[in-house]
Short mmCIF file of C-alpha atoms in Angstrom, two decimals:
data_model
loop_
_atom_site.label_atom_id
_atom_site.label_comp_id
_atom_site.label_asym_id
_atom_site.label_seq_id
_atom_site.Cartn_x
_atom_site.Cartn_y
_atom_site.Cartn_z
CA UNK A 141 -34.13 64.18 -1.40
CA UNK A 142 -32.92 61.92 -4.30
CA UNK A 143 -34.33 60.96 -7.50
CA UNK A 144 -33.54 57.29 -6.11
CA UNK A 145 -36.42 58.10 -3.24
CA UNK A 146 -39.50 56.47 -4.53
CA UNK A 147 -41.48 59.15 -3.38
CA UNK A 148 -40.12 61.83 -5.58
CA UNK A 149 -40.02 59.41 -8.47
CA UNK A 150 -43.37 59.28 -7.89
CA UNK A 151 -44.05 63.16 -8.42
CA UNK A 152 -41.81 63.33 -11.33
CA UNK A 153 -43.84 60.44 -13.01
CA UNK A 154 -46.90 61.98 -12.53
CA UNK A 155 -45.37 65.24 -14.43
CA UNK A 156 -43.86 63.33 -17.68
CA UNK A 157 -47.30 61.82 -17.87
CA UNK A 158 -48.54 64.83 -18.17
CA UNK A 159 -46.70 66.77 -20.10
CA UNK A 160 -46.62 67.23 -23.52
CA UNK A 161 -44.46 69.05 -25.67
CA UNK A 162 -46.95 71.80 -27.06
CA UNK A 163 -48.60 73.02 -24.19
CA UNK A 164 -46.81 74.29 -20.83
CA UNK A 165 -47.82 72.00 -17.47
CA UNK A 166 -48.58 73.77 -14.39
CA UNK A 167 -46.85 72.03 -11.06
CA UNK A 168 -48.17 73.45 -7.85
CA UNK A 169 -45.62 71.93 -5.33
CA UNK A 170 -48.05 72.72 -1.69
CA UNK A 171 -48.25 72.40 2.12
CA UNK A 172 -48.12 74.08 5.11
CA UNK A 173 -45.34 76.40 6.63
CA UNK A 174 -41.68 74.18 6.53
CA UNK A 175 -42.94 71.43 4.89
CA UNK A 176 -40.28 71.30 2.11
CA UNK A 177 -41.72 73.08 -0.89
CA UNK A 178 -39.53 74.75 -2.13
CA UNK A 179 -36.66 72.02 -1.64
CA UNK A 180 -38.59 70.04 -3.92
CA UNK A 181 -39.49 72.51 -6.33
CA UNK A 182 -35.49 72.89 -6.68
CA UNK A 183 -34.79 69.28 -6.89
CA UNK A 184 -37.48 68.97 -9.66
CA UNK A 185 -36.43 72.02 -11.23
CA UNK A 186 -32.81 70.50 -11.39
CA UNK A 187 -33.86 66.62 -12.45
CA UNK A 188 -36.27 68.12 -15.36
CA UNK A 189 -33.39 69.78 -16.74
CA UNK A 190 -31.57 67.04 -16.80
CA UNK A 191 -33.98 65.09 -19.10
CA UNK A 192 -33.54 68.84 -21.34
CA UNK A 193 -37.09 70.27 -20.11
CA UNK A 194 -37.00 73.66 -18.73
CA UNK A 195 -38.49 74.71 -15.45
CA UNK A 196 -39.32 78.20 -14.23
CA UNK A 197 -40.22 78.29 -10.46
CA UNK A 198 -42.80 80.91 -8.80
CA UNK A 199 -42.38 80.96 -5.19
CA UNK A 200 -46.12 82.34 -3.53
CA UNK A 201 -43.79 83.89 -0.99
CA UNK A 202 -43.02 86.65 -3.72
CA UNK A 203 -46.39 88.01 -3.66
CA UNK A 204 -46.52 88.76 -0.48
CA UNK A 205 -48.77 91.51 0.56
CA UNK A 206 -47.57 94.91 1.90
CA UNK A 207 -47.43 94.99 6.05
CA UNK A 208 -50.37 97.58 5.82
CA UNK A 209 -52.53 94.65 4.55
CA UNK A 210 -51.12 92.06 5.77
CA UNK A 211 -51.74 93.17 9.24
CA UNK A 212 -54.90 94.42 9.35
CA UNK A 213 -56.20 94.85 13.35
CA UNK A 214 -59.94 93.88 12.37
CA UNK A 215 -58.82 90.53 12.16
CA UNK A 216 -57.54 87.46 14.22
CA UNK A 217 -53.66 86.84 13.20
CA UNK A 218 -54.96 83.57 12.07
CA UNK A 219 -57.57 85.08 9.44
CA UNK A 220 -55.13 87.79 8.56
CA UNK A 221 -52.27 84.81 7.68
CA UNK A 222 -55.55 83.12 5.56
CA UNK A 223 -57.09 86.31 3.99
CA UNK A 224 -54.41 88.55 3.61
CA UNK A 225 -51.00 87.53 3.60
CA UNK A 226 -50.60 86.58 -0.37
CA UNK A 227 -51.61 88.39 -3.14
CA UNK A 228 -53.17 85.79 -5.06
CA UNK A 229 -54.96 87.62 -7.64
CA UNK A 230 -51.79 88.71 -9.03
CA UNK A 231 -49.98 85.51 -9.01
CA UNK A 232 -53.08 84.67 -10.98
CA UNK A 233 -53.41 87.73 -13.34
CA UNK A 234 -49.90 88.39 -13.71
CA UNK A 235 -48.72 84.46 -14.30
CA UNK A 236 -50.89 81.45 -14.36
CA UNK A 237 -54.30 83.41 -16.32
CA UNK A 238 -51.60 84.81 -19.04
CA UNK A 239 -49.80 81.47 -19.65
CA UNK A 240 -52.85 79.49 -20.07
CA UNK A 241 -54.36 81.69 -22.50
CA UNK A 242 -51.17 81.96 -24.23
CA UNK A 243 -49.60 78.63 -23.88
CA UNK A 244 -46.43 80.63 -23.34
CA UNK A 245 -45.26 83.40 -20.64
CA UNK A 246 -42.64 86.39 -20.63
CA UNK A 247 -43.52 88.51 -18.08
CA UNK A 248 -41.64 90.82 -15.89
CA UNK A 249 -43.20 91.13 -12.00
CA UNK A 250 -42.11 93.49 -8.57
CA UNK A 251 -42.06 92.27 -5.87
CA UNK A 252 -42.29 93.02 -2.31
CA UNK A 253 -38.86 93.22 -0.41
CA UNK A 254 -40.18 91.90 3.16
CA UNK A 255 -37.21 93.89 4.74
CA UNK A 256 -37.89 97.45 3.49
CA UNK A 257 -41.67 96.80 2.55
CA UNK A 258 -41.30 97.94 -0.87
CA UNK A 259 -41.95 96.40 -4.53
CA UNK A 260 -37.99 96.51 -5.57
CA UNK A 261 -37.60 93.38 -6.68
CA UNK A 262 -37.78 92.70 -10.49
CA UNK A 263 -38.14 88.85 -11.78
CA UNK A 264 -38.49 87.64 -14.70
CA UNK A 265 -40.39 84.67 -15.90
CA UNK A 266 -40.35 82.99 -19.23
CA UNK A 267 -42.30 79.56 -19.89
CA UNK A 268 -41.93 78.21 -23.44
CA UNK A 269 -44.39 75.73 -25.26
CA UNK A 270 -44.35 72.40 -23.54
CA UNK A 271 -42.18 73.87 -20.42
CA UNK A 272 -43.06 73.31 -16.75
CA UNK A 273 -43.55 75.75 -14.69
CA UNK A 274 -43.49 74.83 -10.92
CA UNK A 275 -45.27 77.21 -7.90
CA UNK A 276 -44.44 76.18 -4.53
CA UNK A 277 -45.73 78.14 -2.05
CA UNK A 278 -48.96 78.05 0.70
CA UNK A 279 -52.82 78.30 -0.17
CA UNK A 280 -52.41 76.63 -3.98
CA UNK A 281 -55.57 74.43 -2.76
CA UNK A 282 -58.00 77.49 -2.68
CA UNK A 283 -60.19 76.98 -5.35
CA UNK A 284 -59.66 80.44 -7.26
CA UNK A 285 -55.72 78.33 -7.75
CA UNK A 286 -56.33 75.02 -8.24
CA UNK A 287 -58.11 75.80 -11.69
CA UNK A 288 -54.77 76.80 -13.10
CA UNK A 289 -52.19 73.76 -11.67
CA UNK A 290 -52.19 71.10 -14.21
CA UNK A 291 -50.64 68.45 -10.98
CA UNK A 292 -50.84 68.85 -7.90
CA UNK A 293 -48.49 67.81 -5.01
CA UNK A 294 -49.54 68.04 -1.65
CA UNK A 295 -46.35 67.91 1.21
CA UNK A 296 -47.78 67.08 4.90
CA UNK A 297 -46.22 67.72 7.87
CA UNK A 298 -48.02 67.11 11.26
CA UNK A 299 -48.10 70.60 13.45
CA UNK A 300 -45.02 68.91 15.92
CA UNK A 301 -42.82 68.76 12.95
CA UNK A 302 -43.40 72.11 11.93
CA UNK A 303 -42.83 73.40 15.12
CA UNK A 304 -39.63 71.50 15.40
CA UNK A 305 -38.43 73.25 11.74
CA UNK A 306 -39.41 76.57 12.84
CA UNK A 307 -37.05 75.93 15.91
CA UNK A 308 -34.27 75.03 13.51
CA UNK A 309 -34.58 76.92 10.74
CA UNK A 310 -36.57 80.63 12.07
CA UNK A 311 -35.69 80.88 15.76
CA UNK A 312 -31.32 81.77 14.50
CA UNK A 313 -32.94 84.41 12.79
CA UNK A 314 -35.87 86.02 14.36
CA UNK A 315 -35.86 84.33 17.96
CA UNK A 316 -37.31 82.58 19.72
CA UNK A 317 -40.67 84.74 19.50
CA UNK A 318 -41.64 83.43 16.02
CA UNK A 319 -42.91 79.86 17.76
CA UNK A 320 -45.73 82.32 19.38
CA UNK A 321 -46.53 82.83 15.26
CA UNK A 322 -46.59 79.42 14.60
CA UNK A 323 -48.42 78.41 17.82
CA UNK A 324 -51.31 81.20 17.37
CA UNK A 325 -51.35 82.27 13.62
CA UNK A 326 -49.41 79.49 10.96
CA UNK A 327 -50.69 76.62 12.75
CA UNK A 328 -54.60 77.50 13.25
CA UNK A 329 -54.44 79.23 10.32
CA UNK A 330 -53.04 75.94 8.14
CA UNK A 331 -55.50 73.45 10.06
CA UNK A 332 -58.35 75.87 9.29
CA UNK A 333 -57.54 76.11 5.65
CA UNK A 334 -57.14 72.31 5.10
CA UNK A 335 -60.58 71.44 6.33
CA UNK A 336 -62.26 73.83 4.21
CA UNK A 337 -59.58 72.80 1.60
CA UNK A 338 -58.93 69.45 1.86
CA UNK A 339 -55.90 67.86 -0.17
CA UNK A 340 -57.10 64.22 -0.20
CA UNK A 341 -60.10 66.08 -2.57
CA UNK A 342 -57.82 68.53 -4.56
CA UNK A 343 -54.16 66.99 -5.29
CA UNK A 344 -53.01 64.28 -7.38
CA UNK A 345 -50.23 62.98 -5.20
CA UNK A 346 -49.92 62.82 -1.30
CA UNK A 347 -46.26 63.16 0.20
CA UNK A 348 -46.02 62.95 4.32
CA UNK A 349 -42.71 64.81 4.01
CA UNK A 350 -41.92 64.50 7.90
CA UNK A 351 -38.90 62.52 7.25
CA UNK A 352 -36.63 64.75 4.93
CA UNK A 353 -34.80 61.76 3.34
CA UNK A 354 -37.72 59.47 3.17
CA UNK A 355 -40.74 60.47 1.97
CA UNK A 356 -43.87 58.65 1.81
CA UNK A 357 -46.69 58.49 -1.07
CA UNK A 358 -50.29 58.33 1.06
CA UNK A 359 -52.14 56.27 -0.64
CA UNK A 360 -55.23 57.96 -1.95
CA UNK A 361 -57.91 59.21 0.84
CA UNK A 362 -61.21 56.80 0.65
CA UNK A 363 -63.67 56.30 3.06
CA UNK A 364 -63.56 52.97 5.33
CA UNK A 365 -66.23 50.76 3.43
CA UNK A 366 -64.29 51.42 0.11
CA UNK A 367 -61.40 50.24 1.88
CA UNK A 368 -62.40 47.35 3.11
CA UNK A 369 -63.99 46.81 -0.08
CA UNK A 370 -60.41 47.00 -1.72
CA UNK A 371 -58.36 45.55 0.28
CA UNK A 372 -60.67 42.65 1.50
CA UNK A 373 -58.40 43.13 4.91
CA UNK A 374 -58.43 40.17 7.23
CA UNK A 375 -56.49 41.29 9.83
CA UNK A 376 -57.11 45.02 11.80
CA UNK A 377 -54.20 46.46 13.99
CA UNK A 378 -55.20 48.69 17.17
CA UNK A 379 -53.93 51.19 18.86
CA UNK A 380 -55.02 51.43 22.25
CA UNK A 381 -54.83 55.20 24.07
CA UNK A 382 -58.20 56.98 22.75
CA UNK A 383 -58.95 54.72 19.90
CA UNK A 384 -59.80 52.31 22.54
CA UNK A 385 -59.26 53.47 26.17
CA UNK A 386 -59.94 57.53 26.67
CA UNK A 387 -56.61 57.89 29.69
CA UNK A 388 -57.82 62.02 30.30
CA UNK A 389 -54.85 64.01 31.11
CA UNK A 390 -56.38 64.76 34.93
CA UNK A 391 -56.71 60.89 35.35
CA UNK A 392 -52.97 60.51 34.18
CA UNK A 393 -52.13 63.39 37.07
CA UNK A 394 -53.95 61.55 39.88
CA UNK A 395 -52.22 58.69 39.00
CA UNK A 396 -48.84 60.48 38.93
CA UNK A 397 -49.40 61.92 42.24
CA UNK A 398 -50.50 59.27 43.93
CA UNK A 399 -47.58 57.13 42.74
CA UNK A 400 -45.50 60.08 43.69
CA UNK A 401 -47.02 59.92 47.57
CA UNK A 402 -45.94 56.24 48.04
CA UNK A 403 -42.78 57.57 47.27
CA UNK A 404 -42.63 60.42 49.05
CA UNK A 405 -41.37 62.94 46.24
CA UNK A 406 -42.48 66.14 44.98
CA UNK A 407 -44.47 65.42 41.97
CA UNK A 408 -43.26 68.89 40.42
CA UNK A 409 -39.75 67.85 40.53
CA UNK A 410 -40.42 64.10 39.61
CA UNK A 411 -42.25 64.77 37.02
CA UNK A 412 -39.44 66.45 34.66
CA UNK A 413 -37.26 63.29 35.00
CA UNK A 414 -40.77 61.17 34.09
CA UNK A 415 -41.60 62.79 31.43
CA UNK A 416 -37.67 63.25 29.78
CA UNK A 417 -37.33 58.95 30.30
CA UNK A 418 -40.53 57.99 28.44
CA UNK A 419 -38.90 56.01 25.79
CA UNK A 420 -36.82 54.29 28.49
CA UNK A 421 -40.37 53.57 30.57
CA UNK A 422 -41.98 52.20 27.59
CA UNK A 423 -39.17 49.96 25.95
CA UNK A 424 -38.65 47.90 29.52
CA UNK A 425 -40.17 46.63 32.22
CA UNK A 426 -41.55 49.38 34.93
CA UNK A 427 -39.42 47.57 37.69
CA UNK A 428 -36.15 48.12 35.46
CA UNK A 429 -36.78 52.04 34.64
CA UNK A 430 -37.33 52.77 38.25
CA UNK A 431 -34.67 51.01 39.56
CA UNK A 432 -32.60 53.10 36.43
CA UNK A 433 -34.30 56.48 37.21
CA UNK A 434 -33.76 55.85 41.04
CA UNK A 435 -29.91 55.54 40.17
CA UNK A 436 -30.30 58.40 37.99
CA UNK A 437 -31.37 60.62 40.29
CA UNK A 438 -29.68 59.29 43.46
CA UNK A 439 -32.72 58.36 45.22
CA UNK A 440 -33.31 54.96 47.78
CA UNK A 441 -36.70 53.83 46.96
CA UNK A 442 -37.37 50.73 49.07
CA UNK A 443 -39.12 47.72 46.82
CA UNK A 444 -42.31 48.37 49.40
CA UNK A 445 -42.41 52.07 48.31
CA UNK A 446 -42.20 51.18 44.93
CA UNK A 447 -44.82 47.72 44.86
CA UNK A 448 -47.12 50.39 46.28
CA UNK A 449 -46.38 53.34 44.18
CA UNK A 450 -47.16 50.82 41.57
CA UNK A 451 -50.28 49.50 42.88
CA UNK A 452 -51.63 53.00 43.18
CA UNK A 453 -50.98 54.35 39.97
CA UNK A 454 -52.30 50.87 38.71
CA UNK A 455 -55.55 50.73 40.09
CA UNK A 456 -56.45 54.59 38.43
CA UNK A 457 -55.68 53.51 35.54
CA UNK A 458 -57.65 50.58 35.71
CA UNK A 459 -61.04 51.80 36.05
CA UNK A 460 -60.37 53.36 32.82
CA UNK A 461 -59.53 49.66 31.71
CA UNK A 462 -62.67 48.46 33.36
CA UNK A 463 -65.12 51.50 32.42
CA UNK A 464 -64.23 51.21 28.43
CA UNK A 465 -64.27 47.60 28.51
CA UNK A 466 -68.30 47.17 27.85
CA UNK A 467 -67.82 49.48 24.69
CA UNK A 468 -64.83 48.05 23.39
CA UNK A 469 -66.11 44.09 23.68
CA UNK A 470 -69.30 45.52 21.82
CA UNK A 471 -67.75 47.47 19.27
CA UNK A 472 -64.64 44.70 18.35
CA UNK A 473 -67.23 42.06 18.71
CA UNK A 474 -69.06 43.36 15.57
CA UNK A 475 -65.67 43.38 13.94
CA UNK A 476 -64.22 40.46 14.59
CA UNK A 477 -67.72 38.90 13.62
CA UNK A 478 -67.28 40.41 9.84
CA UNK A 479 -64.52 37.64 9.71
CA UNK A 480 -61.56 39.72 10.68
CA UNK A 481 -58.82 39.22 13.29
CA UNK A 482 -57.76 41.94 15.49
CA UNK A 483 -54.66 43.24 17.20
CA UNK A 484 -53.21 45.79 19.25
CA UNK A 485 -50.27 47.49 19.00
CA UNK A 486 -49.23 50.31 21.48
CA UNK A 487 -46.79 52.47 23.05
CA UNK A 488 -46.97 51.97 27.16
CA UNK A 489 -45.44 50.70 30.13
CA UNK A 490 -44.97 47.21 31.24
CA UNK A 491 -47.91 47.08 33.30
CA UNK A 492 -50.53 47.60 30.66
CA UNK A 493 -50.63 43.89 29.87
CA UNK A 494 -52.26 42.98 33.17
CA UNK A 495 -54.93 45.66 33.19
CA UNK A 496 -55.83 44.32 29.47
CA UNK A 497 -56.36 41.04 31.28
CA UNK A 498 -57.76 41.42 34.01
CA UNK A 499 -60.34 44.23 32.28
CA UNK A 500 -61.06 41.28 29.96
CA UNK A 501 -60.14 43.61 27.13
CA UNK A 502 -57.21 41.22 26.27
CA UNK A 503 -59.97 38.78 24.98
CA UNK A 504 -61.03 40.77 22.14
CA UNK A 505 -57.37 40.35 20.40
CA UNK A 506 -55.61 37.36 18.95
CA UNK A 507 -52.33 38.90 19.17
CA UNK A 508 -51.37 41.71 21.71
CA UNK A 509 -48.00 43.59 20.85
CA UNK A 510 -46.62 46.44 23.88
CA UNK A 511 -43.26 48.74 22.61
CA UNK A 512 -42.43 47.60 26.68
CA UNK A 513 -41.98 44.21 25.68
CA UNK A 514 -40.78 44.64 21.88
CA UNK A 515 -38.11 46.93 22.91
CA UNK A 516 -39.31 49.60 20.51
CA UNK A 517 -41.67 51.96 19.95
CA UNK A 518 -44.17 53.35 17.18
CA UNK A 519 -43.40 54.43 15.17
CA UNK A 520 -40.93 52.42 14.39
CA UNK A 521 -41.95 50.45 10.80
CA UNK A 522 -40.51 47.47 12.85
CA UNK A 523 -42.80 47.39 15.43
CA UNK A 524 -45.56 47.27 13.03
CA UNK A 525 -43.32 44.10 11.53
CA UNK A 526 -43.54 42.28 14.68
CA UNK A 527 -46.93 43.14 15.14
CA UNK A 528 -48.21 41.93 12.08
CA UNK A 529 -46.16 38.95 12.76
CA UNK A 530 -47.32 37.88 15.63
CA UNK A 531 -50.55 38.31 14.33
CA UNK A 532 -49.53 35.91 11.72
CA UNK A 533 -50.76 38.66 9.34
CA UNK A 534 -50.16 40.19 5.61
CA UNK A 535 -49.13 43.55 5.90
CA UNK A 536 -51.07 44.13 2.72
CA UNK A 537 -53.84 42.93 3.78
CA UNK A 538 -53.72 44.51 7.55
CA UNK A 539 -55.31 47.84 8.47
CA UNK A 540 -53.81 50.16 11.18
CA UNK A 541 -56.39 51.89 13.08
CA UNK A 542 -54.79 54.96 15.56
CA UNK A 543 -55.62 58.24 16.64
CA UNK A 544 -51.44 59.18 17.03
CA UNK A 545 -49.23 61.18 15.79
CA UNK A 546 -48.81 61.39 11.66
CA UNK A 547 -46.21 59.27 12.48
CA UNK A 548 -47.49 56.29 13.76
CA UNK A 549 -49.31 56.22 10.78
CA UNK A 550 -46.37 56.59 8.38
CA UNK A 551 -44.61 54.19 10.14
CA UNK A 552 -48.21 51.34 9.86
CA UNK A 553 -47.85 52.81 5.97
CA UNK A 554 -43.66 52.31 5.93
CA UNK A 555 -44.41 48.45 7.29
CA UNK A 556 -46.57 47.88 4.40
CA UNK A 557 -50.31 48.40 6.35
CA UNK A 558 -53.18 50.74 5.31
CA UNK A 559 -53.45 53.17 8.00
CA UNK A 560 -56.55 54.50 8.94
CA UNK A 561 -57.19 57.50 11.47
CA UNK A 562 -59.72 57.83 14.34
CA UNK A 563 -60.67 61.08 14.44
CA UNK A 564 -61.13 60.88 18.07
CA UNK A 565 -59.49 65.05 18.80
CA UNK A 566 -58.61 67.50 15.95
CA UNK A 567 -54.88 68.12 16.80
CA UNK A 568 -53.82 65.81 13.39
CA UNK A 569 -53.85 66.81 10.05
CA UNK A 570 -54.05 63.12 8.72
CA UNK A 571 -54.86 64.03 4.73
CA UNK A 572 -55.14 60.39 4.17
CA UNK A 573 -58.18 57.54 5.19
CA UNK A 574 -59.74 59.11 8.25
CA UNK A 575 -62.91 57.39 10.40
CA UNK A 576 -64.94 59.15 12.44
CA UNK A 577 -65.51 56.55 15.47
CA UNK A 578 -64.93 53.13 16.59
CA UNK A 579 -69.01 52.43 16.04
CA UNK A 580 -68.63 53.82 12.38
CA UNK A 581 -65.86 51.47 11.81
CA UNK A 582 -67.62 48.61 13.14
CA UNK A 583 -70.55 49.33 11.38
CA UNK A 584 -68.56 49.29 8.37
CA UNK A 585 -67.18 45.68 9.03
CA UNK A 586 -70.34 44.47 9.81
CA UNK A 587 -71.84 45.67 6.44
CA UNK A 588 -68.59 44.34 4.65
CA UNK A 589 -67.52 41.30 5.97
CA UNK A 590 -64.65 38.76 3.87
CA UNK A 591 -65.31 37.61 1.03
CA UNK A 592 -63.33 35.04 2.58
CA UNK A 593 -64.58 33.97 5.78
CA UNK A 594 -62.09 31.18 6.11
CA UNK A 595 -59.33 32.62 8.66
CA UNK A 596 -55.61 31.91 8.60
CA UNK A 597 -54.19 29.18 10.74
CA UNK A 598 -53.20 31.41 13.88
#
């Protein structure tokens, strides 16, 4: 991370504003497990003294609780990460209480070595009038905290990403069983404590920190009708899996297995290859993969095995097309009545373009964008581009509306749209504009339409 990153310019800004040069300021740098705290409380650290302001740094992770407490049967390992892992009252007692009464801080602290389970570790911590002093660590958002941080930075990371980290950066050093930690306690535990904790309520600034050498500013959480209020958006971008069409995972495996009976292979085996080629299956036409994976795997699928393979897994898939269709008119209707034109943007296979048609759910969009077709795939900032383009759209006046990963999101953000979740299943931690259903959202069109009503030239 650079000071040139306009993220991290961001942050610092929001610290010089706040300091002054008589009373200390309190940065609590925040997030869940591998989400880059400490690298950016080092980095600020480092660019404050530059400018000739010193910066002490408390890492949470010092006050650690012994393993007696920290592992305490009576509880899940979830609650035990939440309840018991960090010492909080003496972060509080023995730093952040003393320095705001005093305006300044000397103090001398053990801590716990993790390794031997003993307080043998002796810091010091000095904070002089109008210093900084900067606390990275977990939990800063629990309300017995937040009292003492002066600005507050928030880092997300979706739950893929951290798993991903904890593969590269925990698994060299305590195997591969710490994923089981992260699957069962850090991950629970972290989505848990951010719904009863929520940062788009508690912290100043917003940074999705998936991308270590780009970070993004989310804009400011706000519910839908203030949005629309703001933004006066004309155009609304779809995405189409679960924010419009529900594909169940046991519909996607009768599909898959009838598509594998046409052509006569072991679904079990198949399905590795499938699942390792999805970016090639959903940046060309379906005919062009299979006639690639075929090759791939050495296998002599005739063009009737495969036009009927196709057929079959088309057709399941379709009465999902056909059963959503009556909700999705009714719903986009009311939208695209407030004044608005719509879009849809998604990540699928070639074939996806004739079961919007001939579902008639193709009729509720001016502008229809697949990654098949585009050659990429969300989350891509440029398929967003294209999207928007075709659309004939301002990106500053477009909202994204998916259900996806974080980074589908990032990447409507990254292409200059205002991305809005669909909280349609509680496996994202979106901390930024979040809708409940596709009827709230409507209803919220309907009750705001444009103050414009006059549309752009498509």
């Amino acid at each position: 991370m650079s000071t040139s990153i306009p993220a991290f310019d961001a942050v610092l800004a929001g610290v010089f504003e706040r300091r002054t040069h008589v009373a200390p300021i309190v940065v609590g740098i925040t997030g869940p497990d591998t989400s880059g705290k400490s690298q950016m409380a080092s980095r600020m650290q480092a660019v404050l003294a530059q400018s000739g302001v010193a910066a002490t740094i408390v890492h949470v992770d010092d006050f650690h609780n012994p393993k007696k407490i920290r592992y305490d049967e009576r509880l899940t390992e979830s609650e035990a990460y939440l309840e018991k892992s960090i010492d909080m009252e003496r972060l509080i007692d023995g730093l952040l209480r003393p320095l705001r009464d005093t305006g300044t801080l000397n103090a001398q602290l053990q801590h716990l070595d993790l390794d031997s389970d003993t307080f043998s570790i002796k810091k010091n911590y000095v904070v002089a009038a109008g210093g900084v002093m900067i606390v990275e660590g977990i939990f800063l958002l629990r309300e017995d905290v937040r009292e003492f941080i002066d600005y507050m930075v928030f880092l997300h990371v979706e739950p893929q990403e951290m798993l991903d980290r904890a593969y590269r950066r925990d698994v060299p050093h305590q195997g591969l069983s710490v994923l089981r930690k992260y699957h069962e306690k850090y991950i629970p535990g972290q989505r848990f404590f951010l719904q009863q904790n929520r940062p788009q309520d508690h912290a100043d600034v917003i940074i999705d920190n998936s991308r270590w050498h780009s970070p993004t500013v989310i804009p400011v959480a706000r519910t839908v009708q203030s949005l629309l209020e703001e933004v006066d958006a004309q155009w609304i971008l779809f995405d189409l899996w679960e924010t419009l069409v529900p594909l169940p995972q046991a519909t996607k495996a009768q599909a898959f297995y009838a598509f594998c009976e046409h052509l006569d292979e072991d679904p079990r085996l198949l399905r590795t290859a499938w699942d390792a080629t999805r970016q090639a299956r959903e940046t060309r036409p379906l005919e062009q993969y299979l006639d690639e994976l075929s090759q791939n795997l050495d296998k002599k699928w005739s063009s009737t095995a495969v036009r009927d393979a196709l057929a079959a897994r088309r057709a399941i898939h379709g009465a999902e097309f056909y059963a959503a269709q009556p909700r999705i008119t009714r719903e986009l209707g009311k939208i695209s009545g407030s004044g608005r034109l719509l879009g849809l943007v998604s990540n699928c296979s070639s074939d996806v373009r004739s079961l919007l048609a001939d579902s008639g759910i193709s009729d509720s969009f001016a502008a229809i964008t697949l990654s098949s077709e585009a050659g990429r795939m969300k989350p891509a900032p440029s398929i967003f581009e294209q999207a928007a383009a075709l659309l004939n759209a301002t990106p500053s006046e477009t909202i994204f509306v998916g259900d996806g990963s974080d980074f589908e999101l990032v990447g409507a953000l990254t292409a200059g749209l205002h991305p809005v979740r669909l909280a349609v299943h509680d496996r994202i931690m979106w901390p930024g504009t979040t809708v409940d259903t596709l009827s709230i959202l409507a209803d919220a069109c309907a009750a705001n339409p444009r103050r414009n009503e006059k549309l752009r030239e498509g």
